[in-house]
Amino acid sequence: MRDSHKSVVKVRPPYLYTPAERQRRDSTRWTLVHGILAPVQFIVFLTSLALVFHYLATGHGLYITTISILVKTAT
């Protein structure tokens, strides 16, 4: 039998940003804003998810669950 293994050369993909684009991106205030808001949004999402599961399991907490969904939608 012939050895059918082919050598695979992995080509590194190009960078997502050029150095000039990265510098421009990092110098804006929005980079900092996104860096702060993303974890906050994730915590709000996890809290809302936990409250929804708690409501589905127990039937209690409809008001706070609804409020958490509205807050999650607003952030």
Short mmCIF file of N, CA and C in Angstrom, two decimals, residues 48-62 65:
data_model
loop_
_atom_site.label_atom_id
_atom_site.label_comp_id
_atom_site.label_asym_id
_atom_site.label_seq_id
_atom_site.Cartn_x
_atom_site.Cartn_y
_atom_site.Cartn_z
N SER A 48 -29.76 37.69 34.90
CA SER A 48 -31.08 37.54 34.31
C SER A 48 -31.38 36.08 34.00
N LEU A 49 -30.40 35.39 33.46
CA LEU A 49 -30.58 33.97 33.14
C LEU A 49 -30.88 33.16 34.40
N ALA A 50 -30.15 33.44 35.47
CA ALA A 50 -30.39 32.73 36.74
C ALA A 50 -31.79 33.03 37.26
N LEU A 51 -32.23 34.28 37.16
CA LEU A 51 -33.57 34.63 37.64
C LEU A 51 -34.65 33.98 36.79
N VAL A 52 -34.45 33.88 35.49
CA VAL A 52 -35.42 33.21 34.63
C VAL A 52 -35.52 31.74 35.00
N PHE A 53 -34.38 31.08 35.18
CA PHE A 53 -34.41 29.67 35.57
C PHE A 53 -35.05 29.49 36.95
N HIS A 54 -34.76 30.41 37.87
CA HIS A 54 -35.38 30.33 39.20
C HIS A 54 -36.90 30.47 39.09
N TYR A 55 -37.35 31.41 38.27
CA TYR A 55 -38.79 31.59 38.10
C TYR A 55 -39.42 30.36 37.46
N LEU A 56 -38.77 29.80 36.45
CA LEU A 56 -39.32 28.61 35.79
C LEU A 56 -39.38 27.41 36.74
N ALA A 57 -38.41 27.32 37.63
CA ALA A 57 -38.36 26.18 38.55
C ALA A 57 -39.33 26.33 39.71
N THR A 58 -39.52 27.57 40.19
CA THR A 58 -40.32 27.76 41.40
C THR A 58 -41.65 28.47 41.16
N GLY A 59 -41.74 29.24 40.09
CA GLY A 59 -42.95 30.02 39.87
C GLY A 59 -42.97 31.31 40.66
N HIS A 60 -41.90 31.61 41.38
CA HIS A 60 -41.82 32.82 42.19
C HIS A 60 -40.83 33.80 41.55
N GLY A 61 -41.10 35.08 41.73
CA GLY A 61 -40.16 36.10 41.28
C GLY A 61 -40.42 36.63 39.89
N LEU A 62 -41.67 36.62 39.46
CA LEU A 62 -41.98 37.11 38.12
C LEU A 62 -41.60 38.57 37.95
N THR A 65 -37.81 39.04 37.77
CA THR A 65 -37.34 38.43 36.52
C THR A 65 -37.65 39.33 35.34
#
